[in-house]
PDB file of C-alpha atoms in Angstrom:
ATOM      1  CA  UNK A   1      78.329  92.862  81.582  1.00 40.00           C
ATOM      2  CA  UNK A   2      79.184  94.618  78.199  1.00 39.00           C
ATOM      3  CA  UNK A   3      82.852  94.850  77.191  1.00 37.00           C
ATOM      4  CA  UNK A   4      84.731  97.018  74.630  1.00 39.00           C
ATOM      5  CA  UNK A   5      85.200 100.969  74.327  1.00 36.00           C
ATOM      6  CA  UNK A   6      81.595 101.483  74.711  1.00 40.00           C
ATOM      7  CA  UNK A   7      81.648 100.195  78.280  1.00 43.00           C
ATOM      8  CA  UNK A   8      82.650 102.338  80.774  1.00 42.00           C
ATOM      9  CA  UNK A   9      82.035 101.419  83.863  1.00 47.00           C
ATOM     10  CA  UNK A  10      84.743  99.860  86.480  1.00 46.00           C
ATOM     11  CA  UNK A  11      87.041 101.321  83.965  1.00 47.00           C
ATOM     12  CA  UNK A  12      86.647 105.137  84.554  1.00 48.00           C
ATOM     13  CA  UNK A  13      88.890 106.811  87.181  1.00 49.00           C
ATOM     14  CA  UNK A  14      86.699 108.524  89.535  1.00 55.00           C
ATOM     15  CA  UNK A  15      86.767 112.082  89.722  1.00 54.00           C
ATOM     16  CA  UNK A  16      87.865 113.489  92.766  1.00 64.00           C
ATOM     17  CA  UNK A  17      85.006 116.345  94.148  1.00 58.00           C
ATOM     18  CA  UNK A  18      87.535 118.663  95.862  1.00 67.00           C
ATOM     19  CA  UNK A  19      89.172 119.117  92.618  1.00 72.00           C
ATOM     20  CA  UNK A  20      87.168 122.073  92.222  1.00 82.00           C
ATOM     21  CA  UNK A  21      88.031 125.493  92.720  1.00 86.00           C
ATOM     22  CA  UNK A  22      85.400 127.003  95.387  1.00 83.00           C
ATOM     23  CA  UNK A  23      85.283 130.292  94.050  1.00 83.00           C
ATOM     24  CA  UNK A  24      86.686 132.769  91.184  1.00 85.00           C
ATOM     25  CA  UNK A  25      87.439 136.162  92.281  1.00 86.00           C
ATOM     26  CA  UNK A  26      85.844 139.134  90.857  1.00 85.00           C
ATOM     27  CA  UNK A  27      87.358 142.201  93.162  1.00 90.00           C
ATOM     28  CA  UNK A  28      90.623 143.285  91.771  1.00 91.00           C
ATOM     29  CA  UNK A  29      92.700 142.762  95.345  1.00 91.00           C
ATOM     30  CA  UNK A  30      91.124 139.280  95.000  1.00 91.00           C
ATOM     31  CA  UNK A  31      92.093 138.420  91.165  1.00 93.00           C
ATOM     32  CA  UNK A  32      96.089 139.838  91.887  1.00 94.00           C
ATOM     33  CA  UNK A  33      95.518 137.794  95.105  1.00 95.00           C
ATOM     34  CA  UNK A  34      95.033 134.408  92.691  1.00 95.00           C
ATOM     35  CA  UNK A  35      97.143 135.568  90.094  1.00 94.00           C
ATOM     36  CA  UNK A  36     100.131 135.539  92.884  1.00 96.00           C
ATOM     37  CA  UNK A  37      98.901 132.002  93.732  1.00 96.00           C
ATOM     38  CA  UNK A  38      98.962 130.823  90.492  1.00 95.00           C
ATOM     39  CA  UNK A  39     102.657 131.691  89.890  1.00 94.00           C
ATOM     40  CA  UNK A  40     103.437 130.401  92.637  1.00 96.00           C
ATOM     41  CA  UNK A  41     101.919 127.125  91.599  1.00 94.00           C
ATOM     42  CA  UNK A  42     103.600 126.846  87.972  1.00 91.00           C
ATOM     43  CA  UNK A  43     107.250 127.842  89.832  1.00 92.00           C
ATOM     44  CA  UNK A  44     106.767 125.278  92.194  1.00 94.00           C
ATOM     45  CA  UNK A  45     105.240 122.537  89.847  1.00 90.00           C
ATOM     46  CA  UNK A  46     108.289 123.518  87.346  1.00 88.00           C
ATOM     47  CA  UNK A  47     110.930 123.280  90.492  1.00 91.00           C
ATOM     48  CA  UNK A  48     109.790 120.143  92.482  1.00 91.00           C
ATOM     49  CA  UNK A  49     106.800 118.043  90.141  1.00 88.00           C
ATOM     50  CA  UNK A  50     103.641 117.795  91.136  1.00 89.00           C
ATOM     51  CA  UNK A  51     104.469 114.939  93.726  1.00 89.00           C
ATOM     52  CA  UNK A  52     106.666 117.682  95.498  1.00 89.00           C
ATOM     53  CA  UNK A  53     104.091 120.202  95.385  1.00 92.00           C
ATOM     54  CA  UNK A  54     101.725 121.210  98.682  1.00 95.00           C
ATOM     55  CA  UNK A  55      99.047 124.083  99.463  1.00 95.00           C
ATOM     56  CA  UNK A  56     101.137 124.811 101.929  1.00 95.00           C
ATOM     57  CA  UNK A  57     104.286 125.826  99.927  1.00 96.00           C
ATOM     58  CA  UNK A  58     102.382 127.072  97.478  1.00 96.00           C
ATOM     59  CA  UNK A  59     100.412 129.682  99.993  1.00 97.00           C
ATOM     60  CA  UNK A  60     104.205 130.117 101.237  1.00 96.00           C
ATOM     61  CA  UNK A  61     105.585 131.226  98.169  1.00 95.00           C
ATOM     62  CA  UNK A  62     102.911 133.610  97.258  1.00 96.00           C
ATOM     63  CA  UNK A  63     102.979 135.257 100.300  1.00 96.00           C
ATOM     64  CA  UNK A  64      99.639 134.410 101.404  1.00 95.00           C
ATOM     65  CA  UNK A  65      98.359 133.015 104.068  1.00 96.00           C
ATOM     66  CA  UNK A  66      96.745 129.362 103.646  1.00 95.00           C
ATOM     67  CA  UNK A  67      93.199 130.309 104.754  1.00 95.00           C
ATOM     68  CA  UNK A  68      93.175 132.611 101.798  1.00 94.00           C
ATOM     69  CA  UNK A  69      94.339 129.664  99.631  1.00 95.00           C
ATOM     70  CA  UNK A  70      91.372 127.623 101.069  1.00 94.00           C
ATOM     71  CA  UNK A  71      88.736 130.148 100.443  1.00 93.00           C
ATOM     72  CA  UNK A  72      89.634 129.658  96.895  1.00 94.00           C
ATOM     73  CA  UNK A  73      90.881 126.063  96.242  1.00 94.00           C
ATOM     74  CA  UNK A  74      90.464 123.133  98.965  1.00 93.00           C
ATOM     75  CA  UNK A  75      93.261 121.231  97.112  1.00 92.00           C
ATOM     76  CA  UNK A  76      96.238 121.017  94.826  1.00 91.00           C
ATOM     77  CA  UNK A  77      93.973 118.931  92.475  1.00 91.00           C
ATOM     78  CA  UNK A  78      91.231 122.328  92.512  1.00 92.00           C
ATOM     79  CA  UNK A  79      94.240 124.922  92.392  1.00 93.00           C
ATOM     80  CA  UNK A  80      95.287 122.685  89.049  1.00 91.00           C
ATOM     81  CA  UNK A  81      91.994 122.657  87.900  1.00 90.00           C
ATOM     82  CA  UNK A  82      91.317 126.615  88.316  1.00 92.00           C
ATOM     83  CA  UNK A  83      94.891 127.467  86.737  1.00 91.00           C
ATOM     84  CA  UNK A  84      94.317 125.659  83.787  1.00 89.00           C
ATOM     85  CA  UNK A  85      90.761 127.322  83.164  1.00 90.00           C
ATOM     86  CA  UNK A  86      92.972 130.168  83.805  1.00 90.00           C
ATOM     87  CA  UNK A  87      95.984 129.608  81.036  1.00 88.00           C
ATOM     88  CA  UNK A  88      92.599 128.698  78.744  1.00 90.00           C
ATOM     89  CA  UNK A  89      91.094 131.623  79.400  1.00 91.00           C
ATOM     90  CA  UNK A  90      93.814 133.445  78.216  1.00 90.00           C
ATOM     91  CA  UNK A  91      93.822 131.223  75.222  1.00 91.00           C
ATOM     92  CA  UNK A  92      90.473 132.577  74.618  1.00 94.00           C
ATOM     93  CA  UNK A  93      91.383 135.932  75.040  1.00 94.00           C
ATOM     94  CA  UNK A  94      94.469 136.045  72.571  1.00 93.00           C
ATOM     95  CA  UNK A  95      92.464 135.110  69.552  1.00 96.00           C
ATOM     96  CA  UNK A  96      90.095 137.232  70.162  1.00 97.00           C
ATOM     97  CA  UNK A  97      92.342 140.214  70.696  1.00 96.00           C
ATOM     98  CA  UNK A  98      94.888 139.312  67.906  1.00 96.00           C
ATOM     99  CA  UNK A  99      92.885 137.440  65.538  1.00 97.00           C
ATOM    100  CA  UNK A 100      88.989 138.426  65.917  1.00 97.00           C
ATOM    101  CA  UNK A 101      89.295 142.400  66.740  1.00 97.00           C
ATOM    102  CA  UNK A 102      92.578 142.917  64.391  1.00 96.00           C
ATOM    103  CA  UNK A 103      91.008 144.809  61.664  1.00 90.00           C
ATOM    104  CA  UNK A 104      94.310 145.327  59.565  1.00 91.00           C
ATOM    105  CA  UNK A 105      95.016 141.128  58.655  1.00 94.00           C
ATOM    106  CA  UNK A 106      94.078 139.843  55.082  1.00 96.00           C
ATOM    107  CA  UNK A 107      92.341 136.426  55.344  1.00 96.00           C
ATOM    108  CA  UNK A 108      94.823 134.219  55.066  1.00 95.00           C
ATOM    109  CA  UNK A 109      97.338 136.054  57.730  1.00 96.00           C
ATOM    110  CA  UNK A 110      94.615 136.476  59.742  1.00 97.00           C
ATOM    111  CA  UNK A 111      93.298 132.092  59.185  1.00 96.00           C
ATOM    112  CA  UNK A 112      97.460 131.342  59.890  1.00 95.00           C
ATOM    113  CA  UNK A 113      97.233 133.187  62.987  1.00 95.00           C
ATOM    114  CA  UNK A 114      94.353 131.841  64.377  1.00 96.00           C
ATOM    115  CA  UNK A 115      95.559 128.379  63.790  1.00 95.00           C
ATOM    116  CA  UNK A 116      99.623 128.986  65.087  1.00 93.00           C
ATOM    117  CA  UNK A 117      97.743 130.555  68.535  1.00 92.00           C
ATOM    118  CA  UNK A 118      95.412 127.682  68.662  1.00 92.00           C
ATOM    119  CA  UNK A 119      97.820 124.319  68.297  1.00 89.00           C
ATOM    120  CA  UNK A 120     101.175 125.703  68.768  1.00 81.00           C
ATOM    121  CA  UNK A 121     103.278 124.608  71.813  1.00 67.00           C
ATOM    122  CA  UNK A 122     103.702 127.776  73.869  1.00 62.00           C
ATOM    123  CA  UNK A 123     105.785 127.334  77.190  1.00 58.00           C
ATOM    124  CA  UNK A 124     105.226 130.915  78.089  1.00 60.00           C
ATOM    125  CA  UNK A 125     101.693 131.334  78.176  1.00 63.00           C
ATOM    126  CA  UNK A 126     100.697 127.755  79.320  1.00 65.00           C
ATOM    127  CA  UNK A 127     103.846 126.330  80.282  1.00 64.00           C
ATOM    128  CA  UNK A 128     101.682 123.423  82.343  1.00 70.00           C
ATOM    129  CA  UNK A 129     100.179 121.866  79.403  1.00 76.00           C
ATOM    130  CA  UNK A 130     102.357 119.001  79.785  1.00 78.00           C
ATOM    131  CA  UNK A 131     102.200 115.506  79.350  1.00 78.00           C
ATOM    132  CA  UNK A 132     102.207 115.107  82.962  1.00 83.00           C
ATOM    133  CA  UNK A 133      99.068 117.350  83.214  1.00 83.00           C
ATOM    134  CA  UNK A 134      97.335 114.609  80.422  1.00 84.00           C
ATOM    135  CA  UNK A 135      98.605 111.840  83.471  1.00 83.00           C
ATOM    136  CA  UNK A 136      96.396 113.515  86.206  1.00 84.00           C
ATOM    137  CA  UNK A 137      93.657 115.181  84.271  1.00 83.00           C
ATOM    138  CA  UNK A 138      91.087 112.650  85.053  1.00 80.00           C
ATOM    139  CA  UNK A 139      91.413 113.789  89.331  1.00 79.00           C
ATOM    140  CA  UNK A 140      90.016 117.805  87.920  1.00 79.00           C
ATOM    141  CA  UNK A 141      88.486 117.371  84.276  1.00 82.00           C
ATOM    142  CA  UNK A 142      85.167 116.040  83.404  1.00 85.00           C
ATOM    143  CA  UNK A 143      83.729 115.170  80.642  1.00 88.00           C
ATOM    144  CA  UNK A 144      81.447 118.572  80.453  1.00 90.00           C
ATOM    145  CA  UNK A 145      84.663 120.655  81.001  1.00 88.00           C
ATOM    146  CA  UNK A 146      85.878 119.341  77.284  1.00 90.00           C
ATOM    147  CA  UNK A 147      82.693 119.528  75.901  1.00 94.00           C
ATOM    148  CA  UNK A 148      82.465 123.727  77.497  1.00 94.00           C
ATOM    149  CA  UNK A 149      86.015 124.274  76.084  1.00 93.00           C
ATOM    150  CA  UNK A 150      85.268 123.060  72.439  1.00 96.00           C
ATOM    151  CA  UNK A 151      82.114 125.094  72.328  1.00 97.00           C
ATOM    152  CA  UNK A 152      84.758 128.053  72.952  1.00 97.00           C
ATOM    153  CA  UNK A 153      87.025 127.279  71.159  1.00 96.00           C
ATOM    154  CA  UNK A 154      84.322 126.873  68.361  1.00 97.00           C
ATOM    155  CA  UNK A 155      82.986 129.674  68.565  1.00 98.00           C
ATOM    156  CA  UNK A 156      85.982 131.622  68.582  1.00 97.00           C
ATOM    157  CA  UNK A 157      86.468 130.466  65.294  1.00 98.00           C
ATOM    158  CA  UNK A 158      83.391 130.950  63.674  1.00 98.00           C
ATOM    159  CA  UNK A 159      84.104 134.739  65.225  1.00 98.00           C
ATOM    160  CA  UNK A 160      87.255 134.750  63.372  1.00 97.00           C
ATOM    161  CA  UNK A 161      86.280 133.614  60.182  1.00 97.00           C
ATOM    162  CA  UNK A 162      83.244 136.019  60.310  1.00 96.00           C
ATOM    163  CA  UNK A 163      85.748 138.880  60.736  1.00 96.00           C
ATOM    164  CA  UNK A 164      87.423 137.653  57.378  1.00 95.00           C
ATOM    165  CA  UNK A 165      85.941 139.965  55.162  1.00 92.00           C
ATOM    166  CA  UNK A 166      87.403 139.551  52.235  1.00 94.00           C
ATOM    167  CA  UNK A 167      87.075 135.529  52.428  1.00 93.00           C
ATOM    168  CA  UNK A 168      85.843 134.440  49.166  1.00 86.00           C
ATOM    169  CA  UNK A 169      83.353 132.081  50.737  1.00 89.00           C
ATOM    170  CA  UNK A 170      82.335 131.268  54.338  1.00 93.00           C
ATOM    171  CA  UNK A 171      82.996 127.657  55.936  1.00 95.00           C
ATOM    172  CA  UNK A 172      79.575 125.798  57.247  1.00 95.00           C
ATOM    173  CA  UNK A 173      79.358 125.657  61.426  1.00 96.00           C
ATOM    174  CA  UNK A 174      79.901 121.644  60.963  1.00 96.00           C
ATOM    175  CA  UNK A 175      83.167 122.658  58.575  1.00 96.00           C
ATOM    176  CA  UNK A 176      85.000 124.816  61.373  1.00 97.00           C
ATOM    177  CA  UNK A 177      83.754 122.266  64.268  1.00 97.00           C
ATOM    178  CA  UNK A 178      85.880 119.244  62.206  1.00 97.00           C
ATOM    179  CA  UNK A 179      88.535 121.995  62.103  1.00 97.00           C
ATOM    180  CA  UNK A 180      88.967 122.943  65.521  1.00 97.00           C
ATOM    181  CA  UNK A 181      88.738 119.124  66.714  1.00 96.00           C
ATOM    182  CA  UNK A 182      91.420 118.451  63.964  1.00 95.00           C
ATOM    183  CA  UNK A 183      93.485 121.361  65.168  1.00 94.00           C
ATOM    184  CA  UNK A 184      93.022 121.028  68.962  1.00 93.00           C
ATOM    185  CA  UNK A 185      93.112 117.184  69.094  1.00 92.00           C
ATOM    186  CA  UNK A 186      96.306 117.082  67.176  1.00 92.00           C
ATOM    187  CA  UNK A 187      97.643 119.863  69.974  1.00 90.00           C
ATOM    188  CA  UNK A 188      96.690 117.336  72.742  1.00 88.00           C
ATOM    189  CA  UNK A 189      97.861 114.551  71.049  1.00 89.00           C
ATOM    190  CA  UNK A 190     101.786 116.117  70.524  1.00 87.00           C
ATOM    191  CA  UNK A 191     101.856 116.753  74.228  1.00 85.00           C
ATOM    192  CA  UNK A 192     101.243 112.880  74.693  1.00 85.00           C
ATOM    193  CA  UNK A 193     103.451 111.722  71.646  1.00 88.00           C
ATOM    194  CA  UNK A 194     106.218 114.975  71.714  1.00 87.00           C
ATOM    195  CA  UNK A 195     107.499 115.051  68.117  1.00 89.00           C
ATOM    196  CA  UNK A 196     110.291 117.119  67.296  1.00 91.00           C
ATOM    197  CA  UNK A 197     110.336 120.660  66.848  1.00 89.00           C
ATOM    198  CA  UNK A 198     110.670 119.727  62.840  1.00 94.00           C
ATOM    199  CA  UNK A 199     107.680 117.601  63.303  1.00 93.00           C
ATOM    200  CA  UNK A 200     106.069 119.906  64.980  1.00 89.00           C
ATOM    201  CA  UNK A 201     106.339 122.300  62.395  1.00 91.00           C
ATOM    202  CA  UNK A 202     105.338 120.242  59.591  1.00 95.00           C
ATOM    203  CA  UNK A 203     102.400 119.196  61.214  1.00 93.00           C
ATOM    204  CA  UNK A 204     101.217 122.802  61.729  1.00 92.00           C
ATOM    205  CA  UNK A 205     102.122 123.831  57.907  1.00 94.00           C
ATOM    206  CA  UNK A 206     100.166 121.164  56.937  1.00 95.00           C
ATOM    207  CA  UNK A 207      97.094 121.388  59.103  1.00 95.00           C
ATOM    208  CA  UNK A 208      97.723 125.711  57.680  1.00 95.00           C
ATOM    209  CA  UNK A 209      97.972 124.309  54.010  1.00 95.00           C
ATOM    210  CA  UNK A 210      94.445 122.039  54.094  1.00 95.00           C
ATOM    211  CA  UNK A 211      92.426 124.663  55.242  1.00 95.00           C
ATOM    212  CA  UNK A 212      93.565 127.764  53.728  1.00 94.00           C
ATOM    213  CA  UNK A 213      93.350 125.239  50.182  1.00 93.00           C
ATOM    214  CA  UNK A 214      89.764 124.263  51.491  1.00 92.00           C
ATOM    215  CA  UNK A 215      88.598 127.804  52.009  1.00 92.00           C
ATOM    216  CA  UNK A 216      90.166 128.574  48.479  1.00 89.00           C
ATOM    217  CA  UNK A 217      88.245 125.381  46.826  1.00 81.00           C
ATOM    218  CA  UNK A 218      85.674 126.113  44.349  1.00 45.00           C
ATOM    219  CA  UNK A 219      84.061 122.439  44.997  1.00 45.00           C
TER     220      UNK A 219
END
């Protein structure tokens, strides 16, 4: 048998199939019927860990009863999985509200924007993308769920550099691609290693300094 980080096999936790959510709702009883759920979810998670944490007392706290929970997620593993699909969604949905539709931003405000919404820690909108997420991430994530969430995310970029119309020249699809894996991989990665707040913030003047200086280059 091969050996070394091409061989993965044996070495691969296995994905657990209930980690999926069964169903997304789409009537609007049903969607404030999840979003309850959800809250319920991050208060509990944030109160007793995720080894404390149960369908059960999750259906409690919402107020719903634990069929409902069941039509929608057959375990704390798919309930994880759908929220955070849910906290990226919203992701999604804040650059293209503040940075893609808002006409009024020069380039560069508009380029500083989209990177601060994109890598920069926010407890309040995703306050589970924790380290101990990373931890358990292999029971609800696959590999196709990454690759879906950087073609998003990529594309959401290209959207907000196309809105840059007074951009003196136009990154290449490969150039934004490096960007966004530079960008969102050093997000994931500070979760794992938490640097200070002061590294934190140098980190994200820099990453705002290379590009803004690359877009700017004449080379």
């Amino acid at each position: 048998m091969k050996s070394g980080f091409g061989n993965t096999k044996g070495s691969t936790p296995a994905f657990n199939p209930r980690a999926k959510p069964l169903k997304r709702p789409s009537q609007a009883r049903a969607i404030f019927t999840v979003e309850a759920i959800y809250q319920a979810f991050v208060r509990i998670w944030q109160r007793d860990g995720w080894s404390g944490l149960t369908t059960r007392e999750v259906a409690l706290e919402a107020g719903v009863a634990i069929g409902t929970l069941y039509d929608y997620f057959p375990s704390k593993e798919a309930l994880l999985s759908g929220y955070i699909r849910h906290a990226l969604e919203g992701l999604l949905l804040d650059l293209e509200e503040q940075v893609v539709r808002a006409n009024d931003l020069d380039w560069r405000t508009r380029i500083k924007r989209l990177i601060r919404l994109t890598c920069e820690p926010d407890e309040v909108r995703q306050p589970l993308f924790n380290h101990e997420v990373f931890v358990i991430e292999h029971q609800f994530t696959e590999p196709k769920h990454h690759r879906r969430l950087f073609q998003e995310l990529s594309q959401k970029w290209r959207e907000a550099f196309a809105a840059c119309g007074d951009l003196p020249t136009q990154p290449t699809d490969v150039c934004i691609d490096a960007w966004v894996i530079m960008a969102w991989g050093g997000r994931r990665y500070c979760v794992t290693a938490q640097p200070t707040a002061e590294q934190t913030a140098a980190w994200l003047s820099e990453i705002e300094m290379m590009i803004c200086s690359r877009l700017t280059s004449t080379e």
